[in-house]
Amino acid sequence: MSSDQLPVNSDQLLVTPHQQRAGRDAPSLQIHIGPLCLRNPVMTASGTCGYGEELAEFVPLDKLGAIVTKTVTRHPREGNPPPRVCETAAGMLNAIGLQNVGIERFISDKLPFLRDAGATVIANIAGEDVAEFAELARRLDGVGGVAAIELNLSCPNVAGGLDFSTDPQLTEATCAAVKAATRLPVIAKLSPNVTDIVAIARAAVAGGADAVSLINTLVGMAIDVKTRRPKLANVTGGLSGPAIKPVALRMVYQVAQAVSVPVIGIGGIMTAEDALEFLLAGASAVQVGTATFTNPRVSLDVLEGIERWMQENGMGSVQEIVGGLRLAEHVPTLAR
Amino acid sequence: MPSVISAPILAHREVAPRHFVLTLHAPPIAASAQPGQFVQVRGVDWVDPLLPRPFSVMRAHRDKGDIEILYRVVGKGTALMTRWQPGGNAQVFGPLGKPFQLFPYGARVLIGGGVGIPPLLMLAEQCGRRPEAMRAATVVLQGARTADQLLCVEDFQRTGVTLELATDDGSTGHHGLVTDLLKPHISRLQARYGTVEVFTCGPMAMMRAVAETCRDGGVGCQVCLEAPMPCGFGVCMGCVVKVRGAWEIGQGSRRIKGWTMERHYKRVCHDGPVFDANEVVWDE
Ligand SMILES: Cc1cc2nc3c(=O)[nH]c(=O)nc-3n(C[C@H](O)[C@H](O)[C@H](O)COP(=O)(O)OP(=O)(O)OC[C@H]3O[C@@H](n4cnc5c(N)ncnc54)[C@H](O)[C@@H]3O)c2cc1C
Ligand SMILES: Cc1cc2nc3c(=O)[nH]c(=O)nc-3n(C[C@H](O)[C@H](O)[C@H](O)COP(=O)(O)O)c2cc1C
Ligand code: FES
């Protein structure tokens, strides 16, 4: 990737001598997500990297900013019947139905591996009600090897799964209950399947969330015309991949303007350039999801691409990129 | 350990109507691929289609570092692949999945059809390297609709193992289903060699019929399953198949396996694609 294809040219940047010096040395990729300090801004998204074991065959997990583990629930879940996935234009639909090993086996069987691999773990959880979210968070509070908790407020593939993130009151109550139950940093993961994502993001922050991450998948469907059947057994599923990137970017931009906490950008990121777009729009970090299916090492490629771009542009730290979008004067602001 | 490679395309040729063999230079994959394992293949710049396509490894030339896959054109991805030319590159990662398990003793029947044939060719070539006396203990049964849909016939013949063919229209070999051929071979080989293990890959209905015949005949059967596979390396949970709970006692040849009433989903890509036929819940 050459720097002139990228959204910001080096000659247009105001580079201070300090930054120039920093730029010649390896740039600092470290970032802060509220109280959480990550070695770099590139993570793998929940549900697209399992619990790390298989990914570790391709990627040294301690190189990534964090790995966000597959959503765990109080009890193991067997998931939806197949077919659970189908490809769509520049993306895919999934209706996995939160197949997972449950919180206890996550702690006993999955965390030790991640800890030994030196991974920074963000544990993604989903409860059936506010109390269960709090209970899961409390359970994770004491165990070693979890750096933060991400709340899956928005899984569209389970009955009632949408309730949390479409309702500002429930979102706020869930975040507040989880914050009260754990000392770990709490990230609220938001659904794009709402009319006003800013209202939900504000509610999460009001509830005490240390950061918000967005977006989860967009609800969609596909039909096999030959058989006249839905391509997914679950009929509908969550759309992910490059197809959703523009929507995700717009939502990250809106939310970053409206809230004071760090925003984590997710949706269709395939390259370093995609990730830089999210950072410029106001995200402090990114998660790579579906792209990992196209190439298990892609998160490392994204990271290396960001580092190279920072070097080429004399950037000393990631924080200098965050929110660096340039707007003409008098652009209408999207945030309300 | 699997690798991700931008692999030079060395050769690409049509071997039957709408069937192509693609040769890629991928030394780390060639070095370790086993029969039944697969690779995820994708154009280096694909965005639409986006996801890699899984294909069984048909040959791994360890000395040259090359692998061969055989694919049938069925949709968007495989149609794009037909345009790939030597000199270009393809993204490939693997080898993935659990291979067929071979026991050093006993007779083997390899039975399949369609694009289930590539992994069976790799297996047959391995069986062909058994001691002379044991070569006759391997039988390959291949079925197709018509004679021109049969795949790799000469390659199978070269391995030195016994090959029998079946076609729906009778244009070559047995007139009827390939599964018709299975039972007599099992009985014959059982009488002669004691143990028989059956290996199958092909259409679901065929594999199910093979599994039933083997269960009734009391012989072991390994099936190589297919499923839509977004990732292929076990992280997405998209490719599951329903299986029975298993128990096991003893070790090696003394091992006894059994199944429970419990059912759950396993990933075809990572826990398979090769499964014990008795483990699979066929009526789901
Ligand atoms: C472990 C594994 C090993 C495989 N090995 C081989 C192999 O060695 N050779 C090979 O040719 N194929 C093999 N396949 C199947 C192959 O992956 C698919 O045919 C391929 O992904 C289709 O891609 P496409 O983009 O052309 O079709 P898509 O555009 O994805 O699909 C087009 C249409 O074809 C249908 N379709 C998808 N797969 C098949 C299929 N297998 N047969 C008929 N119709 C299908 C789809 O339902 C859809 O309607 C294997 C699959 C798995 C899971
Ligand atoms: C197969 C699959 C499974 C997913 N499972 C989860 C999950 O368990 N929990 C969750 O919060 N998000 C889950 N997601 C959503 C992703 O984490 C991510 O938010 C979304 O896919 C958008 O990013 P992408 O376009 O980079 O994939 C899943 C996505 C996919 C494709
Ligand atoms: S294809 Fe992703 S788990 Fe099997």
CSV table of N, CA, C and O in Angstrom, one decimal, chain A residues 78-178:
chain,number,residue,atom,x,y,z
A,78,GLU,N,-25.8,-24.7,22.5
A,78,GLU,CA,-25.5,-25.6,21.3
A,78,GLU,C,-25.5,-24.8,20.0
A,78,GLU,O,-24.9,-25.3,19.0
A,79,GLY,N,-26.2,-23.7,20.0
A,79,GLY,CA,-26.3,-22.9,18.8
A,79,GLY,C,-27.4,-23.3,17.8
A,79,GLY,O,-28.2,-24.2,18.2
A,80,ASN,N,-27.5,-22.6,16.7
A,80,ASN,CA,-28.6,-22.9,15.8
A,80,ASN,C,-28.3,-24.0,14.8
A,80,ASN,O,-27.2,-24.4,14.6
A,81,PRO,N,-29.4,-24.6,14.3
A,81,PRO,CA,-29.2,-25.7,13.3
A,81,PRO,C,-28.6,-25.1,12.0
A,81,PRO,O,-28.7,-24.0,11.7
A,82,PRO,N,-27.8,-26.0,11.3
A,82,PRO,CA,-27.2,-25.5,10.0
A,82,PRO,C,-28.3,-25.5,8.9
A,82,PRO,O,-29.3,-26.2,9.1
A,83,PRO,N,-28.1,-24.9,7.8
A,83,PRO,CA,-27.0,-24.0,7.5
A,83,PRO,C,-27.0,-22.7,8.3
A,83,PRO,O,-28.1,-22.0,8.4
A,84,ARG,N,-25.9,-22.4,8.9
A,84,ARG,CA,-25.7,-21.2,9.7
A,84,ARG,C,-25.1,-20.0,9.0
A,84,ARG,O,-25.1,-18.9,9.6
A,85,VAL,N,-24.6,-20.2,7.9
A,85,VAL,CA,-23.8,-19.1,7.2
A,85,VAL,C,-24.1,-19.2,5.7
A,85,VAL,O,-24.5,-20.2,5.1
A,86,CYS,N,-24.1,-18.0,5.1
A,86,CYS,CA,-24.1,-18.0,3.6
A,86,CYS,C,-23.4,-16.7,3.1
A,86,CYS,O,-23.4,-15.7,3.8
A,87,GLU,N,-22.7,-16.8,2.0
A,87,GLU,CA,-22.0,-15.6,1.5
A,87,GLU,C,-23.0,-14.7,0.8
A,87,GLU,O,-23.9,-15.2,0.1
A,88,THR,N,-22.8,-13.4,0.9
A,88,THR,CA,-23.6,-12.5,0.1
A,88,THR,C,-22.6,-11.5,-0.6
A,88,THR,O,-21.4,-11.7,-0.4
A,89,ALA,N,-23.1,-10.5,-1.3
A,89,ALA,CA,-22.2,-9.7,-2.0
A,89,ALA,C,-21.2,-9.0,-1.1
A,89,ALA,O,-21.6,-8.3,-0.2
A,90,ALA,N,-19.9,-9.2,-1.3
A,90,ALA,CA,-18.8,-8.7,-0.4
A,90,ALA,C,-19.1,-8.8,1.1
A,90,ALA,O,-18.7,-7.9,1.9
A,91,GLY,N,-19.7,-9.9,1.4
A,91,GLY,CA,-20.0,-10.1,2.9
A,91,GLY,C,-20.6,-11.4,3.1
A,91,GLY,O,-20.6,-12.3,2.2
A,92,MET,N,-21.1,-11.6,4.3
A,92,MET,CA,-21.7,-12.9,4.6
A,92,MET,C,-22.8,-12.7,5.7
A,92,MET,O,-22.7,-11.8,6.5
A,93,LEU,N,-23.7,-13.7,5.7
A,93,LEU,CA,-24.7,-13.7,6.8
A,93,LEU,C,-24.4,-14.8,7.7
A,93,LEU,O,-24.0,-15.9,7.3
A,94,ASN,N,-24.5,-14.6,9.1
A,94,ASN,CA,-24.4,-15.7,10.0
A,94,ASN,C,-25.5,-15.7,11.0
A,94,ASN,O,-26.0,-14.7,11.4
A,95,ALA,N,-25.9,-17.0,11.4
A,95,ALA,CA,-26.8,-17.2,12.5
A,95,ALA,C,-26.3,-18.3,13.3
A,95,ALA,O,-26.8,-19.4,13.3
A,96,ILE,N,-25.1,-18.1,13.9
A,96,ILE,CA,-24.5,-19.2,14.7
A,96,ILE,C,-25.4,-19.5,16.0
A,96,ILE,O,-25.4,-20.6,16.4
A,97,GLY,N,-26.0,-18.5,16.5
A,97,GLY,CA,-26.8,-18.7,17.7
A,97,GLY,C,-26.0,-18.8,19.0
A,97,GLY,O,-26.4,-19.6,19.9
A,98,LEU,N,-24.9,-18.1,19.0
A,98,LEU,CA,-24.1,-18.1,20.2
A,98,LEU,C,-23.7,-19.4,20.7
A,98,LEU,O,-23.7,-19.7,21.9
A,99,GLN,N,-23.3,-20.4,19.8
A,99,GLN,CA,-22.7,-21.6,20.3
A,99,GLN,C,-21.5,-21.3,21.1
A,99,GLN,O,-20.6,-20.6,20.7
A,100,ASN,N,-21.5,-21.7,22.4
A,100,ASN,CA,-20.3,-21.5,23.2
A,100,ASN,C,-20.3,-22.4,24.4
A,100,ASN,O,-21.2,-23.1,24.7
A,101,VAL,N,-19.1,-22.5,25.1
A,101,VAL,CA,-18.8,-23.5,26.1
A,101,VAL,C,-19.4,-23.1,27.4
A,101,VAL,O,-19.3,-23.9,28.4
A,102,GLY,N,-19.9,-21.9,27.6
A,102,GLY,CA,-20.4,-21.4,28.9
A,102,GLY,C,-19.3,-20.9,29.7
A,102,GLY,O,-18.1,-21.2,29.5
A,103,ILE,N,-19.7,-20.0,30.7
A,103,ILE,CA,-18.7,-19.3,31.4
A,103,ILE,C,-17.7,-20.2,32.2
A,103,ILE,O,-16.5,-19.9,32.3
A,104,GLU,N,-18.2,-21.3,32.8
A,104,GLU,CA,-17.3,-22.1,33.7
A,104,GLU,C,-16.2,-22.7,32.8
A,104,GLU,O,-15.1,-22.7,33.2
A,105,ARG,N,-16.6,-23.3,31.7
A,105,ARG,CA,-15.6,-24.0,30.9
A,105,ARG,C,-14.7,-22.9,30.2
A,105,ARG,O,-13.5,-23.2,29.9
A,106,PHE,N,-15.2,-21.8,30.0
A,106,PHE,CA,-14.4,-20.7,29.4
A,106,PHE,C,-13.3,-20.4,30.4
A,106,PHE,O,-12.1,-20.3,30.0
A,107,ILE,N,-13.6,-20.3,31.7
A,107,ILE,CA,-12.6,-20.0,32.7
A,107,ILE,C,-11.6,-21.2,32.9
A,107,ILE,O,-10.4,-21.0,33.0
A,108,SER,N,-12.2,-22.4,33.0
A,108,SER,CA,-11.3,-23.5,33.3
A,108,SER,C,-10.5,-24.1,32.1
A,108,SER,O,-9.4,-24.5,32.2
A,109,ASP,N,-11.2,-24.1,30.9
A,109,ASP,CA,-10.5,-24.7,29.7
A,109,ASP,C,-9.9,-23.7,28.7
A,109,ASP,O,-9.0,-24.1,28.0
A,110,LYS,N,-10.4,-22.5,28.6
A,110,LYS,CA,-10.0,-21.7,27.5
A,110,LYS,C,-9.1,-20.6,28.0
A,110,LYS,O,-8.1,-20.2,27.3
A,111,LEU,N,-9.3,-20.0,29.2
A,111,LEU,CA,-8.5,-18.9,29.6
A,111,LEU,C,-7.0,-19.3,29.9
A,111,LEU,O,-6.1,-18.5,29.5
A,112,PRO,N,-6.8,-20.4,30.4
A,112,PRO,CA,-5.3,-20.8,30.7
A,112,PRO,C,-4.5,-20.7,29.4
A,112,PRO,O,-3.4,-20.2,29.4
A,113,PHE,N,-5.0,-21.2,28.3
A,113,PHE,CA,-4.3,-21.2,27.1
A,113,PHE,C,-3.9,-19.8,26.7
A,113,PHE,O,-2.8,-19.4,26.3
A,114,LEU,N,-5.0,-18.9,26.7
A,114,LEU,CA,-4.8,-17.5,26.3
A,114,LEU,C,-3.8,-16.8,27.2
A,114,LEU,O,-2.9,-16.0,26.8
A,115,ARG,N,-3.8,-17.1,28.5
A,115,ARG,CA,-2.9,-16.5,29.5
A,115,ARG,C,-1.5,-17.0,29.1
A,115,ARG,O,-0.6,-16.1,29.0
A,116,ASP,N,-1.3,-18.3,28.9
A,116,ASP,CA,0.0,-18.8,28.6
A,116,ASP,C,0.6,-18.2,27.3
A,116,ASP,O,1.8,-18.0,27.1
A,117,ALA,N,-0.4,-17.9,26.3
A,117,ALA,CA,0.1,-17.3,25.0
A,117,ALA,C,0.4,-15.9,25.2
A,117,ALA,O,0.8,-15.2,24.2
A,118,GLY,N,0.2,-15.3,26.3
A,118,GLY,CA,0.5,-13.9,26.5
A,118,GLY,C,-0.5,-12.9,25.9
A,118,GLY,O,-0.2,-11.8,25.6
A,119,ALA,N,-1.7,-13.4,25.6
A,119,ALA,CA,-2.7,-12.6,24.9
A,119,ALA,C,-3.4,-11.7,25.9
A,119,ALA,O,-3.5,-12.0,27.1
A,120,THR,N,-3.7,-10.5,25.4
A,120,THR,CA,-4.6,-9.6,26.2
A,120,THR,C,-6.0,-10.0,25.8
A,120,THR,O,-6.4,-9.9,24.7
A,121,VAL,N,-6.7,-10.4,26.8
A,121,VAL,CA,-8.1,-11.0,26.6
A,121,VAL,C,-9.2,-10.0,27.0
A,121,VAL,O,-9.2,-9.5,28.1
A,122,ILE,N,-10.0,-9.8,26.0
A,122,ILE,CA,-11.3,-9.1,26.4
A,122,ILE,C,-12.4,-10.1,26.3
A,122,ILE,O,-12.6,-10.7,25.2
A,123,ALA,N,-13.0,-10.4,27.4
A,123,ALA,CA,-14.0,-11.5,27.4
A,123,ALA,C,-15.4,-10.9,27.1
A,123,ALA,O,-15.8,-9.9,27.7
A,124,ASN,N,-16.0,-11.4,26.0
A,124,ASN,CA,-17.3,-10.9,25.6
A,124,ASN,C,-18.4,-11.8,26.2
A,124,ASN,O,-18.3,-13.0,26.2
A,125,ILE,N,-19.3,-11.1,26.9
A,125,ILE,CA,-20.4,-11.9,27.6
A,125,ILE,C,-21.8,-11.5,27.1
A,125,ILE,O,-22.0,-10.3,26.6
A,126,ALA,N,-22.7,-12.4,27.3
A,126,ALA,CA,-24.1,-12.0,27.0
A,126,ALA,C,-25.0,-12.7,28.0
A,126,ALA,O,-24.9,-13.9,28.3
A,127,GLY,N,-25.9,-12.0,28.6
A,127,GLY,CA,-26.8,-12.5,29.6
A,127,GLY,C,-28.3,-12.4,29.1
A,127,GLY,O,-28.5,-11.7,28.1
A,128,GLU,N,-29.1,-13.2,29.7
A,128,GLU,CA,-30.5,-13.1,29.3
A,128,GLU,C,-31.3,-12.0,29.9
A,128,GLU,O,-32.4,-11.6,29.5
A,129,ASP,N,-30.8,-11.5,31.0
A,129,ASP,CA,-31.3,-10.3,31.6
A,129,ASP,C,-30.2,-9.5,32.3
A,129,ASP,O,-29.1,-10.0,32.3
A,130,VAL,N,-30.6,-8.4,32.9
A,130,VAL,CA,-29.6,-7.5,33.5
A,130,VAL,C,-28.8,-8.2,34.6
A,130,VAL,O,-27.6,-8.2,34.7
A,131,ALA,N,-29.6,-9.0,35.4
A,131,ALA,CA,-28.9,-9.7,36.5
A,131,ALA,C,-27.9,-10.7,36.0
A,131,ALA,O,-26.8,-10.9,36.6
A,132,GLU,N,-28.2,-11.4,34.9
A,132,GLU,CA,-27.3,-12.4,34.4
A,132,GLU,C,-26.0,-11.7,33.9
A,132,GLU,O,-24.9,-12.3,34.0
A,133,PHE,N,-26.2,-10.6,33.2
A,133,PHE,CA,-25.0,-9.8,32.7
A,133,PHE,C,-24.1,-9.5,34.0
A,133,PHE,O,-22.9,-9.8,33.9
A,134,ALA,N,-24.7,-9.1,35.0
A,134,ALA,CA,-23.9,-8.7,36.2
A,134,ALA,C,-23.3,-9.9,36.8
A,134,ALA,O,-22.1,-9.9,37.2
A,135,GLU,N,-24.0,-11.0,36.9
A,135,GLU,CA,-23.5,-12.3,37.4
A,135,GLU,C,-22.2,-12.7,36.6
A,135,GLU,O,-21.2,-13.1,37.2
A,136,LEU,N,-22.3,-12.7,35.3
A,136,LEU,CA,-21.2,-13.1,34.5
A,136,LEU,C,-20.0,-12.2,34.7
A,136,LEU,O,-18.9,-12.7,34.8
A,137,ALA,N,-20.3,-10.9,34.8
A,137,ALA,CA,-19.2,-10.0,35.0
A,137,ALA,C,-18.5,-10.2,36.4
A,137,ALA,O,-17.3,-10.2,36.5
A,138,ARG,N,-19.3,-10.5,37.4
A,138,ARG,CA,-18.8,-10.8,38.7
A,138,ARG,C,-17.9,-12.0,38.7
A,138,ARG,O,-16.8,-12.0,39.3
A,139,ARG,N,-18.4,-13.0,38.0
A,139,ARG,CA,-17.6,-14.3,37.9
A,139,ARG,C,-16.2,-14.0,37.3
A,139,ARG,O,-15.3,-14.7,37.6
A,140,LEU,N,-16.2,-13.1,36.3
A,140,LEU,CA,-14.9,-12.9,35.6
A,140,LEU,C,-14.0,-11.9,36.4
A,140,LEU,O,-12.8,-11.8,36.1
A,141,ASP,N,-14.5,-11.2,37.4
A,141,ASP,CA,-13.8,-10.2,38.1
A,141,ASP,C,-12.6,-10.8,38.8
A,141,ASP,O,-11.5,-10.3,38.7
A,142,GLY,N,-12.7,-12.0,39.4
A,142,GLY,CA,-11.6,-12.5,40.2
A,142,GLY,C,-10.6,-13.3,39.4
A,142,GLY,O,-9.5,-13.4,39.8
A,143,VAL,N,-11.0,-13.8,38.3
A,143,VAL,CA,-10.1,-14.8,37.6
A,143,VAL,C,-9.0,-14.0,36.9
A,143,VAL,O,-9.2,-12.9,36.4
A,144,GLY,N,-7.8,-14.5,36.9
A,144,GLY,CA,-6.7,-13.8,36.2
A,144,GLY,C,-6.8,-13.9,34.7
A,144,GLY,O,-7.5,-14.8,34.2
A,145,GLY,N,-6.2,-13.0,34.0
A,145,GLY,CA,-6.1,-13.2,32.6
A,145,GLY,C,-7.2,-12.6,31.8
A,145,GLY,O,-7.2,-12.8,30.5
A,146,VAL,N,-8.1,-11.8,32.4
A,146,VAL,CA,-9.1,-11.1,31.6
A,146,VAL,C,-8.8,-9.6,31.8
A,146,VAL,O,-8.7,-9.1,32.9
A,147,ALA,N,-8.5,-8.9,30.7
A,147,ALA,CA,-8.2,-7.5,30.8
A,147,ALA,C,-9.4,-6.6,30.8
A,147,ALA,O,-9.3,-5.5,31.4
A,148,ALA,N,-10.5,-7.0,30.2
A,148,ALA,CA,-11.7,-6.2,30.1
A,148,ALA,C,-12.8,-7.0,29.7
A,148,ALA,O,-12.7,-8.2,29.3
A,149,ILE,N,-14.0,-6.5,29.9
A,149,ILE,CA,-15.2,-7.2,29.5
A,149,ILE,C,-16.0,-6.4,28.4
A,149,ILE,O,-16.1,-5.2,28.5
A,150,GLU,N,-16.4,-7.1,27.4
A,150,GLU,CA,-17.2,-6.5,26.4
A,150,GLU,C,-18.6,-7.1,26.5
A,150,GLU,O,-18.8,-8.3,26.6
A,151,LEU,N,-19.6,-6.2,26.5
A,151,LEU,CA,-21.0,-6.7,26.6
A,151,LEU,C,-21.6,-6.9,25.2
A,151,LEU,O,-21.7,-5.9,24.5
A,152,ASN,N,-22.0,-8.1,24.9
A,152,ASN,CA,-22.7,-8.3,23.7
A,152,ASN,C,-24.2,-8.0,23.9
A,152,ASN,O,-25.0,-8.8,24.3
A,153,LEU,N,-24.5,-6.7,23.7
A,153,LEU,CA,-25.9,-6.2,24.0
A,153,LEU,C,-26.7,-6.5,22.8
A,153,LEU,O,-27.9,-6.2,22.8
A,154,SER,N,-26.1,-7.0,21.8
A,154,SER,CA,-26.8,-6.9,20.4
A,154,SER,C,-26.7,-8.1,19.6
A,154,SER,O,-26.8,-8.0,18.4
A,155,CYS,N,-26.7,-9.3,20.2
A,155,CYS,CA,-26.6,-10.4,19.2
A,155,CYS,C,-28.0,-10.6,18.6
A,155,CYS,O,-28.9,-10.9,19.3
A,156,PRO,N,-28.0,-10.5,17.3
A,156,PRO,CA,-29.3,-10.6,16.6
A,156,PRO,C,-29.8,-12.1,16.4
A,156,PRO,O,-30.9,-12.3,15.9
A,157,ASN,N,-29.0,-13.0,16.8
A,157,ASN,CA,-29.4,-14.4,16.4
A,157,ASN,C,-30.0,-15.2,17.5
A,157,ASN,O,-30.2,-16.4,17.4
A,158,VAL,N,-30.3,-14.6,18.6
A,158,VAL,CA,-31.0,-15.4,19.7
A,158,VAL,C,-32.3,-14.6,20.1
A,158,VAL,O,-32.3,-13.4,20.0
A,159,ALA,N,-33.3,-15.4,20.4
A,159,ALA,CA,-34.6,-14.9,20.7
A,159,ALA,C,-34.4,-13.8,21.8
A,159,ALA,O,-33.8,-14.1,22.8
A,160,GLY,N,-34.9,-12.6,21.6
A,160,GLY,CA,-34.8,-11.6,22.6
A,160,GLY,C,-33.5,-10.9,22.7
A,160,GLY,O,-33.3,-10.0,23.4
A,161,GLY,N,-32.6,-11.4,21.8
A,161,GLY,CA,-31.2,-10.9,21.8
A,161,GLY,C,-31.1,-9.4,21.5
A,161,GLY,O,-30.1,-8.8,21.8
A,162,LEU,N,-32.1,-8.9,20.8
A,162,LEU,CA,-32.0,-7.5,20.4
A,162,LEU,C,-32.4,-6.5,21.5
A,162,LEU,O,-32.1,-5.3,21.4
A,163,ASP,N,-33.2,-7.0,22.4
A,163,ASP,CA,-33.8,-6.1,23.4
A,163,ASP,C,-32.9,-5.1,24.0
A,163,ASP,O,-33.2,-3.9,24.2
A,164,PHE,N,-31.7,-5.6,24.4
A,164,PHE,CA,-30.8,-4.7,25.2
A,164,PHE,C,-30.4,-3.5,24.4
A,164,PHE,O,-30.5,-2.4,24.9
A,165,SER,N,-29.9,-3.7,23.2
A,165,SER,CA,-29.2,-2.6,22.6
A,165,SER,C,-30.2,-1.8,21.7
A,165,SER,O,-29.8,-0.8,21.1
A,166,THR,N,-31.4,-2.1,21.7
A,166,THR,CA,-32.4,-1.2,21.0
A,166,THR,C,-33.1,-0.3,22.0
A,166,THR,O,-33.8,0.6,21.7
A,167,ASP,N,-32.8,-0.6,23.3
A,167,ASP,CA,-33.6,0.1,24.3
A,167,ASP,C,-32.5,0.9,25.2
A,167,ASP,O,-31.8,0.3,25.9
A,168,PRO,N,-32.6,2.2,25.2
A,168,PRO,CA,-31.6,3.0,25.9
A,168,PRO,C,-31.6,2.7,27.4
A,168,PRO,O,-30.6,2.6,28.1
A,169,GLN,N,-32.8,2.6,28.0
A,169,GLN,CA,-32.9,2.3,29.4
A,169,GLN,C,-32.3,1.0,29.8
A,169,GLN,O,-31.5,0.9,30.8
A,170,LEU,N,-32.6,-0.1,29.0
A,170,LEU,CA,-32.0,-1.4,29.3
A,170,LEU,C,-30.5,-1.3,29.1
A,170,LEU,O,-29.7,-1.9,29.9
A,171,THR,N,-30.0,-0.6,28.1
A,171,THR,CA,-28.6,-0.5,27.9
A,171,THR,C,-27.9,0.2,29.1
A,171,THR,O,-26.9,-0.3,29.6
A,172,GLU,N,-28.5,1.2,29.5
A,172,GLU,CA,-27.9,2.0,30.7
A,172,GLU,C,-28.0,1.1,31.9
A,172,GLU,O,-26.9,1.0,32.6
A,173,ALA,N,-29.1,0.4,32.2
A,173,ALA,CA,-29.2,-0.4,33.4
A,173,ALA,C,-28.2,-1.6,33.3
A,173,ALA,O,-27.6,-1.9,34.3
A,174,THR,N,-28.0,-2.2,32.2
A,174,THR,CA,-27.1,-3.3,32.0
A,174,THR,C,-25.7,-2.8,32.3
A,174,THR,O,-24.9,-3.4,33.1
A,175,CYS,N,-25.3,-1.7,31.7
A,175,CYS,CA,-23.9,-1.2,31.9
A,175,CYS,C,-23.7,-0.9,33.4
A,175,CYS,O,-22.7,-1.2,34.0
A,176,ALA,N,-24.7,-0.2,34.0
A,176,ALA,CA,-24.6,0.1,35.4
A,176,ALA,C,-24.5,-1.1,36.3
A,176,ALA,O,-23.6,-1.2,37.2
A,177,ALA,N,-25.3,-2.1,36.0
A,177,ALA,CA,-25.2,-3.3,36.9
A,177,ALA,C,-23.9,-4.0,36.7
A,177,ALA,O,-23.3,-4.5,37.7
A,178,VAL,N,-23.4,-4.0,35.5
A,178,VAL,CA,-22.1,-4.7,35.2
A,178,VAL,C,-21.0,-3.9,35.9
A,178,VAL,O,-20.1,-4.5,36.5
